[in-house]
XYZ file of C-alpha atoms in Angstrom:
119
model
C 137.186 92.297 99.049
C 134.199 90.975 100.424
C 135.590 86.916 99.148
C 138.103 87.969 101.351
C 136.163 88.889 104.562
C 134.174 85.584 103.930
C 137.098 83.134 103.774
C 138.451 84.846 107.045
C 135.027 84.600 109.097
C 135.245 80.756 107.651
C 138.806 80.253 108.635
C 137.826 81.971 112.139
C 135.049 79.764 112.657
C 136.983 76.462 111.467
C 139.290 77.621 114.301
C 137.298 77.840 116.775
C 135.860 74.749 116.400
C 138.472 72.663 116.306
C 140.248 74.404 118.854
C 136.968 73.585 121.193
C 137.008 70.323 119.862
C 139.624 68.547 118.632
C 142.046 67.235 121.236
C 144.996 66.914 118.704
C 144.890 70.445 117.170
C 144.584 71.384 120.931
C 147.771 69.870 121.819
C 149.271 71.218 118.489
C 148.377 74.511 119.394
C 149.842 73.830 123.346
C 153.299 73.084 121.442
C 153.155 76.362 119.353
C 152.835 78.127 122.638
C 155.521 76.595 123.725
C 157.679 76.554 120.790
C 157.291 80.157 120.407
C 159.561 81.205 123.412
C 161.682 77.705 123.024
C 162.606 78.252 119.399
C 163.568 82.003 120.508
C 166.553 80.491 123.429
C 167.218 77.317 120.798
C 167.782 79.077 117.650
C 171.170 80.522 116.827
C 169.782 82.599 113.861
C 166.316 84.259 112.695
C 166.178 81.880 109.737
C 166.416 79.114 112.618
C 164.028 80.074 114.394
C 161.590 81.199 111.855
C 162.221 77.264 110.402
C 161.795 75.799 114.093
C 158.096 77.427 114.223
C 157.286 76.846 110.475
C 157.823 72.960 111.333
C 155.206 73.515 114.037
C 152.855 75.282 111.993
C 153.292 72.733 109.141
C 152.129 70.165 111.310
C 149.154 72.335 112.290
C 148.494 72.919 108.637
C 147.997 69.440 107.810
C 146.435 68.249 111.219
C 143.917 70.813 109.940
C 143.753 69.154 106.850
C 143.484 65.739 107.984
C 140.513 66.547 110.361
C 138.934 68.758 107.502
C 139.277 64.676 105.418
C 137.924 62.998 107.932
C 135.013 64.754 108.041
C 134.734 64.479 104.942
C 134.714 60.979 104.724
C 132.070 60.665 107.974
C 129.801 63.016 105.904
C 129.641 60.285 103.682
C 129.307 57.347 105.815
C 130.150 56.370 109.201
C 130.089 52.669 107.841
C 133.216 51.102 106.979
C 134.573 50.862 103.434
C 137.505 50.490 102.747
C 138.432 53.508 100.004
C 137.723 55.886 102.939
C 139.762 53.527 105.470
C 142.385 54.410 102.993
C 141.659 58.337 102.776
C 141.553 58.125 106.984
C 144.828 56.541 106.156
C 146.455 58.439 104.266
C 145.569 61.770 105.883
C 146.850 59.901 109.414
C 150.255 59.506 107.801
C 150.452 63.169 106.266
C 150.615 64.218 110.202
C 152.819 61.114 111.193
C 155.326 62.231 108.516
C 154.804 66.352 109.412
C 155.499 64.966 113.140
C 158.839 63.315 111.873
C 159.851 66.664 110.290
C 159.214 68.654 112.843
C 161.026 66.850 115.672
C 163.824 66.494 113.046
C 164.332 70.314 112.529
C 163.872 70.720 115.958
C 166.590 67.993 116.797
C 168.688 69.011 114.440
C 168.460 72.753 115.903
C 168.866 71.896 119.900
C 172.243 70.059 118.529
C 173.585 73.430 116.754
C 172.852 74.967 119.763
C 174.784 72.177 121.947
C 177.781 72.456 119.972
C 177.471 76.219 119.127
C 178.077 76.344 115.362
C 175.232 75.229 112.511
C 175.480 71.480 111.470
């Protein structure tokens, strides 16, 4: 139980820190807000709406992971070279691509709701 308590006083404190500090996971977390009470008036189902804010918190999942990478990487040099160019990379395009899913689902769902019957 007590592995337990840890990881959560870690996760807490990863939170809070990029919450006070990293201006993309801040706007992530603006969009959650607002998705919240969106997704409720956009959905036209529970599964709907519970997929319209797991897109959001996908993307917040792997902008977390992304920043935890890059840290990474500048723990181990601040220099340029060009494996962790690619790692910086790579992690960039994870969100790109979790961006890309999310406004899809989210397209997808403001159209069902248009046209009032699932797509």
């Amino acid at each position: 139980m007590q592995r337990l308590i840890d990881a959560f006083i870690n996760s807490v404190r990863a939170f809070r820190r990029l919450a006070a500090t990293e201006t993309a996971f801040q706007q992530e977390l603006m969009l959650l807000a607002l998705a919240l009470p969106a997704g409720w008036f956009i959905s036209v189902s529970w599964r709907g709406y519970a997929l319209l804010i797991g897109a959001v918190l996908l993307l917040i999942v792997v902008e977390v992971i992304n920043t935890g990478l890059e840290a990474a990487c500048d723990a181990i040099s601040r220099e340029f070279h060009i494996d962790i160019q690619l790692a910086k990379d790579c992690g960039s395009l994870a969100v790109l691509i979790s961006i890309l899913i999310a406004a899809g689902v989210w397209v997808i769902a403001v159209i069902e709701r248009i046209a009032g019957a699932p797509i």
